[in-house]
Short mmCIF file of C-alpha atoms in Angstrom, two decimals:
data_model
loop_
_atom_site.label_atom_id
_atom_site.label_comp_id
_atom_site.label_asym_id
_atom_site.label_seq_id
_atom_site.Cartn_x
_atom_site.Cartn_y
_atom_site.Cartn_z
CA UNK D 1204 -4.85 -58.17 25.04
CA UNK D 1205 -7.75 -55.46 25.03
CA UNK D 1206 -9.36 -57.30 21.75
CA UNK D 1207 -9.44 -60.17 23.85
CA UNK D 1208 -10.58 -58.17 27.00
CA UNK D 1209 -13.05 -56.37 24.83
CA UNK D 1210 -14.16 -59.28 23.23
CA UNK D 1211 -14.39 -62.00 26.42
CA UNK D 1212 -16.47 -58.88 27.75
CA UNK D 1213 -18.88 -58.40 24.76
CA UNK D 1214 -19.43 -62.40 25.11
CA UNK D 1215 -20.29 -62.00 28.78
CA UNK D 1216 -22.82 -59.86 28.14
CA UNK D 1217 -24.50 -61.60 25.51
CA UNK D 1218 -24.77 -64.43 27.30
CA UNK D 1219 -25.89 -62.38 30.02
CA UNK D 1220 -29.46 -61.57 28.21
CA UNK D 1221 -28.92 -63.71 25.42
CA UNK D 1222 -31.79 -66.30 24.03
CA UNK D 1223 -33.11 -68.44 21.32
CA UNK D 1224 -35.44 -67.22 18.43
CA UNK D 1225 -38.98 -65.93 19.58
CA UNK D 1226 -40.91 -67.23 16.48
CA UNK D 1227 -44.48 -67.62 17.84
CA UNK D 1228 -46.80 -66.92 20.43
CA UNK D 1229 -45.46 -67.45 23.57
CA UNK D 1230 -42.13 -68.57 22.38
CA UNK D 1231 -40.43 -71.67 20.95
CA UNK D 1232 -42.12 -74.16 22.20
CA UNK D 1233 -45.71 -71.83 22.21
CA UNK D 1234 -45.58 -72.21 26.48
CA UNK D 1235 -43.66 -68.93 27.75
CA UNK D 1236 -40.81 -70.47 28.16
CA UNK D 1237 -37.08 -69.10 27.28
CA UNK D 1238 -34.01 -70.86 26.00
CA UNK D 1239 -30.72 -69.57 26.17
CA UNK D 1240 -30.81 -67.55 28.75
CA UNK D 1241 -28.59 -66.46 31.44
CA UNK D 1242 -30.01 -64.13 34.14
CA UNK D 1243 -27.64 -61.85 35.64
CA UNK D 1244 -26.56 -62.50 39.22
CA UNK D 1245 -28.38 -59.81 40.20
CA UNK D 1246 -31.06 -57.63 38.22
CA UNK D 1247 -29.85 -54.22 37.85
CA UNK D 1248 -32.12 -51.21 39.59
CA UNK D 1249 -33.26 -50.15 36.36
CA UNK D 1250 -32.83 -51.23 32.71
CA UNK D 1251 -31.20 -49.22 29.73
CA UNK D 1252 -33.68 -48.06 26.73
CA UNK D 1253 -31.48 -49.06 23.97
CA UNK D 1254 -33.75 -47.82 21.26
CA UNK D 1255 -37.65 -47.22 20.59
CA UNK D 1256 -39.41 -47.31 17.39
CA UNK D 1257 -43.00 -46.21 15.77
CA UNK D 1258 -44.75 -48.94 14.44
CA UNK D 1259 -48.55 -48.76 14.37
CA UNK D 1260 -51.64 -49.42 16.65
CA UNK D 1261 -51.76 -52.89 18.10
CA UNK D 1262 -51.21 -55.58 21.11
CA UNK D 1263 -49.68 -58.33 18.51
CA UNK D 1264 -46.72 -59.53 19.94
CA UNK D 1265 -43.09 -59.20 17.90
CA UNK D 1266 -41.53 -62.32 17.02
CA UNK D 1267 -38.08 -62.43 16.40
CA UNK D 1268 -35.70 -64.43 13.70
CA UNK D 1269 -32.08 -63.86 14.22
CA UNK D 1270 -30.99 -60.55 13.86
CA UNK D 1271 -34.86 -59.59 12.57
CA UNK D 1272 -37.88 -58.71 14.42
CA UNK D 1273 -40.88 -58.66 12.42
CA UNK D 1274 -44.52 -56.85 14.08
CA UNK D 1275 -48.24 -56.95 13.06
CA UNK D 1276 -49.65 -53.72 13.44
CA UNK D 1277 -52.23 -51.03 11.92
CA UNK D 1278 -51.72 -47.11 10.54
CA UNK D 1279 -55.05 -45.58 9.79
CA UNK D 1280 -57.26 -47.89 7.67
CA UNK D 1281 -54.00 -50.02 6.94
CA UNK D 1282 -52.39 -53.40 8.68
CA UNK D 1283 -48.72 -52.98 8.41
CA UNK D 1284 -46.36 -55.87 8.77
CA UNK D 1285 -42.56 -54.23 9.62
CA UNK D 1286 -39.35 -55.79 9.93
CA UNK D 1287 -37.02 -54.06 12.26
CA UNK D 1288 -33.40 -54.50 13.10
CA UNK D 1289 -32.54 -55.81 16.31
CA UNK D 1290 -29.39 -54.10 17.19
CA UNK D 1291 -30.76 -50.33 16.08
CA UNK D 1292 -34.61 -50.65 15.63
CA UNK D 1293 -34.19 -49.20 11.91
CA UNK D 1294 -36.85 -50.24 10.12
CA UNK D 1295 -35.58 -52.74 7.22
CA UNK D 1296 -39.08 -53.18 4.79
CA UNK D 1297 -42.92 -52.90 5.67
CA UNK D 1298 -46.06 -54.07 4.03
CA UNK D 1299 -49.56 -52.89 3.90
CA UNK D 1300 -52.54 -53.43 3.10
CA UNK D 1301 -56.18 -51.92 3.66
CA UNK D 1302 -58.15 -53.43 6.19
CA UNK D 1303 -60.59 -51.75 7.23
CA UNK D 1304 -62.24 -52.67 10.42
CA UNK D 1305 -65.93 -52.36 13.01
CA UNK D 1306 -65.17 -53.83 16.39
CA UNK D 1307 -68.29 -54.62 19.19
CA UNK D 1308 -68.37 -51.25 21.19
CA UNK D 1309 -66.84 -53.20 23.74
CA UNK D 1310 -63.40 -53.69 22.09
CA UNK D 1311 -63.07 -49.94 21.40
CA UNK D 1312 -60.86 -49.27 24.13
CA UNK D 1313 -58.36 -51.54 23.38
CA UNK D 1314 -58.19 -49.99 19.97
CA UNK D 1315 -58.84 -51.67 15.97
CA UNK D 1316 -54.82 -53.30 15.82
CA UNK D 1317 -54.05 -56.33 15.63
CA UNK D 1318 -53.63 -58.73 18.07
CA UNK D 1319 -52.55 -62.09 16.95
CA UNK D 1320 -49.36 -62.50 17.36
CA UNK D 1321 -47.41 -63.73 13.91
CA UNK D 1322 -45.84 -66.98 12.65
CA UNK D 1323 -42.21 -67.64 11.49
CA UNK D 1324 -42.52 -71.19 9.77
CA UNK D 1325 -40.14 -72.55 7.27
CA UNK D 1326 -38.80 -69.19 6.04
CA UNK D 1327 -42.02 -67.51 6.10
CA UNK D 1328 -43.97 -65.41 8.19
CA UNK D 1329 -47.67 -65.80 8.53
CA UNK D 1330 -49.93 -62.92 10.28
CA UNK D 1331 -53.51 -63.38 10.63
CA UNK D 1332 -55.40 -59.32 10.96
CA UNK D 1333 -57.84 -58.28 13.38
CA UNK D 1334 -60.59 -58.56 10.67
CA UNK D 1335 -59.44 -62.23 9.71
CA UNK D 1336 -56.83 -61.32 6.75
CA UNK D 1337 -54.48 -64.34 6.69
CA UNK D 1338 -51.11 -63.80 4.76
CA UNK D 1339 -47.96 -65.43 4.18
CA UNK D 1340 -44.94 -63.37 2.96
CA UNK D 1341 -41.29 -63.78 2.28
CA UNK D 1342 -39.14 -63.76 5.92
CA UNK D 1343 -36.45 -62.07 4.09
CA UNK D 1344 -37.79 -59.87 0.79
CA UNK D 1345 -41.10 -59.31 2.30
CA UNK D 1346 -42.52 -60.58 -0.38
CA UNK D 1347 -46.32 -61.68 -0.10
CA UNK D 1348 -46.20 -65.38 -0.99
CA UNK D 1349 -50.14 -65.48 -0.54
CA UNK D 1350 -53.14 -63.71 1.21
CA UNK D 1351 -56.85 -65.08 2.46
CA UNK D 1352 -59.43 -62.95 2.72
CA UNK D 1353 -62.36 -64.98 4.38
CA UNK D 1354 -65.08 -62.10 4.26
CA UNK D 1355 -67.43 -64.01 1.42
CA UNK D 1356 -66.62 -67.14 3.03
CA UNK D 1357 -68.13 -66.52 6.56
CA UNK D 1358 -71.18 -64.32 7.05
CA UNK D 1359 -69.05 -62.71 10.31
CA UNK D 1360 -65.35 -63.33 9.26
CA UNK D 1361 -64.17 -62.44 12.63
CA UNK D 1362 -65.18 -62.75 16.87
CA UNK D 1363 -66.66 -59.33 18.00
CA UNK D 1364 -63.59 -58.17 19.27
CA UNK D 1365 -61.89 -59.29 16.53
CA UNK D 1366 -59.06 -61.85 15.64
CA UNK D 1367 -56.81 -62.93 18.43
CA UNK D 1368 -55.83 -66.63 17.75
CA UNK D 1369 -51.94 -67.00 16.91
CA UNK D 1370 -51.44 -69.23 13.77
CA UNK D 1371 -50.00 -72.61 14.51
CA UNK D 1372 -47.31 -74.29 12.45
CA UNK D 1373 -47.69 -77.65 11.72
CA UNK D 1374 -45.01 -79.10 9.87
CA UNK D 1375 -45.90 -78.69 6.00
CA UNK D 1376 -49.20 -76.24 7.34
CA UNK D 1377 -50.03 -73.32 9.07
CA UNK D 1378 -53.24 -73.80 11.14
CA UNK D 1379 -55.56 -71.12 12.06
CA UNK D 1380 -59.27 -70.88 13.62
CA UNK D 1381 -61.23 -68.84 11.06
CA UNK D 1382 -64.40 -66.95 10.89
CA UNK D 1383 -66.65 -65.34 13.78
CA UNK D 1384 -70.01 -65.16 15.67
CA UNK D 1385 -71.96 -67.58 13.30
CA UNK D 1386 -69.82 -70.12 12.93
CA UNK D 1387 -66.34 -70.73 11.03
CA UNK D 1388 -63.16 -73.65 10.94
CA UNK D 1389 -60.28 -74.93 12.66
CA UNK D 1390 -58.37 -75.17 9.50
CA UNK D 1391 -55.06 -76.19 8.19
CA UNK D 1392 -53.24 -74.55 4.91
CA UNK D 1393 -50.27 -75.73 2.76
CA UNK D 1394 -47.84 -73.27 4.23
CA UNK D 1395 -46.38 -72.79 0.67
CA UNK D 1396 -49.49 -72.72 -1.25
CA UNK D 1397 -52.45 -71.43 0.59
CA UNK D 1398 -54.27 -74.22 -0.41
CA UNK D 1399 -56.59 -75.81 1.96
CA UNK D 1400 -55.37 -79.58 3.71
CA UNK D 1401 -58.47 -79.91 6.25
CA UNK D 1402 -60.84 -78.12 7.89
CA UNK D 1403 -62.81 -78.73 11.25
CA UNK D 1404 -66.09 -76.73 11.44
CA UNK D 1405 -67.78 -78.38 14.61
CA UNK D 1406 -67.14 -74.41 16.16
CA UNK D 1407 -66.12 -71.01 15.74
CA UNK D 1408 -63.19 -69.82 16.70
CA UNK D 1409 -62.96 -67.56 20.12
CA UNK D 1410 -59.90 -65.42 21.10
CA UNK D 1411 -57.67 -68.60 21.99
CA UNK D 1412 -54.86 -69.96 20.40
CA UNK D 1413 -53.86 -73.43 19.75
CA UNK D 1414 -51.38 -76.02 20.66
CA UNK D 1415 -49.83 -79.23 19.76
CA UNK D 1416 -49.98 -81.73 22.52
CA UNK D 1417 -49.01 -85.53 22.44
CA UNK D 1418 -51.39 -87.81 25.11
CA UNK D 1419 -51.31 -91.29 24.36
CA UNK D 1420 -48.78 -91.79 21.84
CA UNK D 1421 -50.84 -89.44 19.58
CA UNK D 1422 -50.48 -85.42 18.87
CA UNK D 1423 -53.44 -83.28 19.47
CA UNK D 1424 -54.14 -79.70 18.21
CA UNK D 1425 -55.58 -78.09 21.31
CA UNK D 1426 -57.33 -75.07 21.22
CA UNK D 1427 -60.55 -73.03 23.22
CA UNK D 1428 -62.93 -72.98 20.69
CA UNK D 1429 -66.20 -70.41 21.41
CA UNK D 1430 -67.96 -73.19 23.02
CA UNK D 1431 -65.59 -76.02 23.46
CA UNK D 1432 -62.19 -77.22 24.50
CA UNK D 1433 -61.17 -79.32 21.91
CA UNK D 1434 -58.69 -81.70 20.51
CA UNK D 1435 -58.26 -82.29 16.95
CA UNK D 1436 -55.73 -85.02 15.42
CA UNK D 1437 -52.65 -84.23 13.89
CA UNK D 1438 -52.47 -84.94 10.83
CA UNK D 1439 -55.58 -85.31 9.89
CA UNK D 1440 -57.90 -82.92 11.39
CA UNK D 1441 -60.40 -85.38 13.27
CA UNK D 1442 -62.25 -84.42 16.50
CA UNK D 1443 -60.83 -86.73 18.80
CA UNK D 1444 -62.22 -84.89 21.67
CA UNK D 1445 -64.38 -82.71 22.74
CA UNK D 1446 -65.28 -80.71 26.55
CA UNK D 1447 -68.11 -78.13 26.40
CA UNK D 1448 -67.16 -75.00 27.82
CA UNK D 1449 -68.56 -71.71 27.75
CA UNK D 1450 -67.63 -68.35 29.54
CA UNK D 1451 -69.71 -65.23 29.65
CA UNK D 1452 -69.92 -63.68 26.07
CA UNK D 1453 -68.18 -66.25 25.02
CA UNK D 1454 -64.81 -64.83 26.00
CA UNK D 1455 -62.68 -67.64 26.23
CA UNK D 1456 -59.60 -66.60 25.86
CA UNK D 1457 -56.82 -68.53 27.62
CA UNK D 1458 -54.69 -70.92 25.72
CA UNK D 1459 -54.56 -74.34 27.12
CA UNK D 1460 -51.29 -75.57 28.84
CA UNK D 1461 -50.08 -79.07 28.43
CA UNK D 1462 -48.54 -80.62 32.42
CA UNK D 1463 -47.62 -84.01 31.25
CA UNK D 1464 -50.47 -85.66 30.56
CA UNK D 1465 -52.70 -83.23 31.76
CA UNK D 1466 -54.20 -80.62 30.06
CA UNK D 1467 -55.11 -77.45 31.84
CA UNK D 1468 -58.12 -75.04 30.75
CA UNK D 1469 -59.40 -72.15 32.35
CA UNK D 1470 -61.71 -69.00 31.86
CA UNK D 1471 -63.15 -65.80 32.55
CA UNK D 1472 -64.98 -66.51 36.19
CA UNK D 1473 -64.61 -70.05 35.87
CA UNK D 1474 -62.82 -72.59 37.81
CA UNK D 1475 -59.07 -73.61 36.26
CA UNK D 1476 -59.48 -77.30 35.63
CA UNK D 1477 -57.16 -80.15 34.60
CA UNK D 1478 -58.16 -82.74 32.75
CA UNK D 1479 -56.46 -86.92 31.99
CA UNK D 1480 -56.37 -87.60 27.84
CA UNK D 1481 -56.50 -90.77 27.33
CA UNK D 1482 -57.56 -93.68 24.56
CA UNK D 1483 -59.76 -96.02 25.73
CA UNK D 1484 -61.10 -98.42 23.67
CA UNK D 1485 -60.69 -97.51 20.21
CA UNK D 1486 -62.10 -93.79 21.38
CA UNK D 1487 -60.62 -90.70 23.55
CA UNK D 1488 -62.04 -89.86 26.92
CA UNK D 1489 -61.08 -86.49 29.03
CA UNK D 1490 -61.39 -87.09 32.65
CA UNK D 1491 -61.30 -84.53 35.55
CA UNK D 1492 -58.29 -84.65 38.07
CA UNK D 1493 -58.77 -81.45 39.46
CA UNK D 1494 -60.61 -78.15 40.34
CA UNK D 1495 -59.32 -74.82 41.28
CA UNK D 1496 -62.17 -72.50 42.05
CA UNK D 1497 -59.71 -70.08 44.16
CA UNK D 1498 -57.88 -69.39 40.93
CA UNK D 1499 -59.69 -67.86 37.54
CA UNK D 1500 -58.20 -66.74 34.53
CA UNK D 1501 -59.31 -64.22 31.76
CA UNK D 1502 -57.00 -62.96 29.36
CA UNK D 1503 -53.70 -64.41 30.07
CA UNK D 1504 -52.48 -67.91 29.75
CA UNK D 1505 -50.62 -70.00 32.76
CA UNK D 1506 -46.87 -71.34 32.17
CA UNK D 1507 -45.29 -74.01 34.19
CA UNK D 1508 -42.05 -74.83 35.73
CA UNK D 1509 -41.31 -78.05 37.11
CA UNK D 1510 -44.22 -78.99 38.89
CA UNK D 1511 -45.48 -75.40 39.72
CA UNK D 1512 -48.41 -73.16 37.29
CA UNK D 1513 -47.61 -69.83 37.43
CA UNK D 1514 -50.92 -67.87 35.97
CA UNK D 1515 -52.30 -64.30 36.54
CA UNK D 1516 -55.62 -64.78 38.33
CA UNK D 1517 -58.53 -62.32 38.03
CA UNK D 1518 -59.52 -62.00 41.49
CA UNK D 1519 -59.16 -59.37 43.65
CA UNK D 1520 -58.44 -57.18 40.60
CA UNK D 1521 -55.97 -58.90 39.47
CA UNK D 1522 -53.10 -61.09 41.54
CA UNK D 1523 -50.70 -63.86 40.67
CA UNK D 1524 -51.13 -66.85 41.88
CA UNK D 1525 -48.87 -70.34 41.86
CA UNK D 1526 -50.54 -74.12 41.90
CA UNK D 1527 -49.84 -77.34 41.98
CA UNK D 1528 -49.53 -78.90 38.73
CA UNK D 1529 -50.35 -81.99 39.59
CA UNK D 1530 -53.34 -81.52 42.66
CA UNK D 1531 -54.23 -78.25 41.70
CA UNK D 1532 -53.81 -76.89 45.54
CA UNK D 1533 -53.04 -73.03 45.27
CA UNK D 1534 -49.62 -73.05 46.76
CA UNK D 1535 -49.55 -68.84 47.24
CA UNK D 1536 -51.60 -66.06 46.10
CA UNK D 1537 -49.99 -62.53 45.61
CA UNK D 1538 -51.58 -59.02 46.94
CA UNK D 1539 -54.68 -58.15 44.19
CA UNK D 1540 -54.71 -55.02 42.19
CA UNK D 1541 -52.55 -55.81 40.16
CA UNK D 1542 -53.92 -55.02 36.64
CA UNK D 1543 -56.71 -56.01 34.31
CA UNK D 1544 -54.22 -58.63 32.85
CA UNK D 1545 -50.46 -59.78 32.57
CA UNK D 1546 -48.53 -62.23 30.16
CA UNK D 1547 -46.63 -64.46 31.52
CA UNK D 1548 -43.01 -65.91 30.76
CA UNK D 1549 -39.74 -67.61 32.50
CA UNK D 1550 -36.68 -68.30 32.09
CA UNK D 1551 -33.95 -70.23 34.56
CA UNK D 1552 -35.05 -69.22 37.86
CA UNK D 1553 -37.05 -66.33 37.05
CA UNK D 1554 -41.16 -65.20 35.90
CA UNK D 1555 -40.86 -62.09 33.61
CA UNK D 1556 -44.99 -60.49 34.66
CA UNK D 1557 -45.74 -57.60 32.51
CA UNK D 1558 -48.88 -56.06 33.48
CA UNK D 1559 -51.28 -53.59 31.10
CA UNK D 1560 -50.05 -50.73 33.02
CA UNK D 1561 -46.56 -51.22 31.12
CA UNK D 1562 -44.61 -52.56 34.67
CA UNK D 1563 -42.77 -55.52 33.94
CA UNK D 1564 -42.18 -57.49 37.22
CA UNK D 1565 -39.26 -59.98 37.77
CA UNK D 1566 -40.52 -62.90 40.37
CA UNK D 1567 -38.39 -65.41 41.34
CA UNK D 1568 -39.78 -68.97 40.85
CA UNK D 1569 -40.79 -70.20 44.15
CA UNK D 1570 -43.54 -72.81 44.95
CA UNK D 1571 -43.27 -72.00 48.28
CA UNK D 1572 -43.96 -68.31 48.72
CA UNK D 1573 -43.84 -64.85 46.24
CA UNK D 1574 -40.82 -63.50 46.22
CA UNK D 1575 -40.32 -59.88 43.62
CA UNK D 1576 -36.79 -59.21 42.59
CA UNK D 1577 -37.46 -56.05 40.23
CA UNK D 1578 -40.47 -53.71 38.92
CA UNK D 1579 -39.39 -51.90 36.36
CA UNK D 1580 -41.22 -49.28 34.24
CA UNK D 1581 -40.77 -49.91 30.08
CA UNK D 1582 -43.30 -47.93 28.87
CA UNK D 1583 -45.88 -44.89 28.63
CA UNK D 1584 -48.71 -46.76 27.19
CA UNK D 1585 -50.72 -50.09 28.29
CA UNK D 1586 -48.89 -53.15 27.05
CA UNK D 1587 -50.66 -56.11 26.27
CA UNK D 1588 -48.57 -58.12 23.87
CA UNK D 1589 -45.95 -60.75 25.44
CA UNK D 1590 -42.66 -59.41 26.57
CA UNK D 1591 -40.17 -60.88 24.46
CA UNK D 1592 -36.63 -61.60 26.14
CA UNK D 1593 -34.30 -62.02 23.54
CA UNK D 1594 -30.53 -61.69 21.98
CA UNK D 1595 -30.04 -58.07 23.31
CA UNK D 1596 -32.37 -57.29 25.75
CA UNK D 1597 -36.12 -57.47 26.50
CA UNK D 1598 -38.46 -56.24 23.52
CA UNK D 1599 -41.70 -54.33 24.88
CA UNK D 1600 -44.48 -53.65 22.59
CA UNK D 1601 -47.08 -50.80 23.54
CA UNK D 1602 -49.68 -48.75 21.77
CA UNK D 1603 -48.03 -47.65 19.46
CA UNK D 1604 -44.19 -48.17 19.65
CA UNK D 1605 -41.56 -51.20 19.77
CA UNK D 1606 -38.64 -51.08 22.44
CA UNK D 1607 -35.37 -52.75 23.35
CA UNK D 1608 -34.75 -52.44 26.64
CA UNK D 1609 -31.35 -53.83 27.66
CA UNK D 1610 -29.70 -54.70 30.97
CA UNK D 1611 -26.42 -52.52 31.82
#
């Protein structure tokens, strides 16, 4: 009888704070949303540090496989890729290499780690480096299957503040937005080879990172490009589409969010902006269906739920704010100064908001008014990766170290 009680207890919990793989950026389906998951009835005062670990320098997010989390970071002149147990935060294998780096002056206070956050795809894991180092290596050995280095190929083979896009898996390839400030290629690899499938070089890349989208019967690859939002067919690699857009020093940052068939942009001081894909005639036309000048975004991207965007606004030094998917009315602003940025995800009823200043905010998902549940405090350092809710707790990435934080 206590096995039993033990282990009806033990499944409790994991279904508690238990969830799906985390094996991109911004989850599963690459939109901040969690599967799996079972909120508590009520969130506990404060959460348990189960363990912490010293990885490197960096704002990549983890990603996690199983019982594996594996996380992009840098040690001196060196990216490091680590994979870390789950359940203890030992440190099963690491790989490095030397990449040496010279961000804008700009970038210097966010550090020279990485920031893309890494691909699992078909047993492998894919991380693209700040300074544009693209490698593939074995989920389980660690292995390096292959390695790009685009530095002869582009004149600038990274943005100024270096590579942020996430890689993209595309069933047999692994797409990624390549080279810098004069120019470079939305461009798909053979995820086992290496080898080049297509390659779209109407723009460089920005800090963005793409999606797959279906409008009209057809998927899109979606991404902000440093002058664009575009959509690029899949397979293939045609522009099918094409929206000029431009935000001071070319910071565009947010990654698009597919509402049905709209597709939502935004951008540093601009307007967020939903826009109708559709084929018409032969060809592929975007047209307006709304405007939200209330609402702007910088460095975080917006995730919806039902018919609700939930996005962290830049105004008033930083507040979140809720729309209307489908009018784009702002339905509820919360108080500003809330941070320079915070990354968004949600789960069941509830928004998981972790700000730069390392406070990770439970909001309950309400249309009709902010409601805060929890603020708790997971780390010492900013945090600007995603937090990851997984099997076992929340994962928190800082500076420097990589945290399971659990719920009692």
């Amino acid at each position: 009888m206590l096995i039993v009680r033990i282990g009806l207890a033990t499944l409790f919990l994991v279904q508690a704070v238990g969830a799906q793989d985390w094996p991109q950026w911004r989850g599963p389906k690459r939109d901040g949303s969690i599967e799996g998951f079972i909120e508590p009835a009520q969130w506990p005062p404060s959460l348990r540090l189960r363990w912490k670990t010293t990885v490197g320098e960096g704002h990549s997010t983890p990603v996690v496989s199983g019982n594996r989390i594996y996380v992009l970071s840098r040690q001196q002149d060196e990216e490091v890729v680590s994979c870390v147990n789950l359940d203890g935060g030992k440190i099963l294998w690491q790989q490095k290499y030397a990449a040496p780096v010279k961000l804008h002056s700009a970038a210097r206070s966010h550090g020279n780690g990485p920031k893309s956050t890494p691909l699992i795809h078909q047993g492998r894991l894919y991380t693209l480096g700040i300074s544009g180092i693209l490698s593939s290596f074995d989920l389980a050995s660690g292995m390096l299957v292959w390695r790009k280095d685009f530095s002869r190929e582009y004149k600038a083979p990274w943005p100024e503040y270096g590579a942020a896009m996430s890689p993209l898996g595309d069933g047999k390839t692994v797409v990624a937005h390549l080279g810098g400030v004069e120019g470079g290629a939305l461009t798909a690899f053979d995820a086992g080879t290496g080898d080049t499938v297509w390659r779209w070089d109407g723009d460089g890349p920005s800090y963005a990172s793409p999606i797959i989208a279906e409008f009209g019967g057809a998927r899109h690859i979606v991404t902000q490009s440093r002058q664009n939002v575009i959509g690029i067919s899949s397979p293939g690699g045609r522009l099918l589409w094409r929206i000029p857009f431009t935000t001071a020093y070319a910071q565009n940052v947010v990654t698009p969010l597919a509402a049905g068939d709209l597709l939502v942009y935004a951008g540093y001081n601009q307007p967020t902006v939903a826009v109708r894909v559709a084929a018409e005639g032969g060809n592929w036309s975007t047209r307006q269906v709304w405007e939200n000048k209330d609402v702007s975004l910088y460095m975080n991207s917006p995730v919806l739920a039902g018919n609700a965007i939930y996005a962290f606004s830049q105004r008033n030094k930083g507040q979140l704010a809720c729309l209307d998917a489908r009018t784009g009315k702002t339905l509820w602003v919360a108080e500003g100064r809330g941070g320079e940025n915070a990354s968004l995800a949600h789960a069941g009823k509830t928004l998981f908001v972790l700000n730069n200043d390392a406070d990770l905010i439970l909001v309950r998902k309400n249309p009709v008014s902010y409601e805060e549940l929890r603020r708790y405090r997971v780390a010492e350092s900013s945090t600007w990766a995603h937090p990851v809710v997984t099997r076992g707790g929340i994962l928190i990435k800082d500076q420097e170290t990589l945290a399971l934080w659990g719920i009692p």
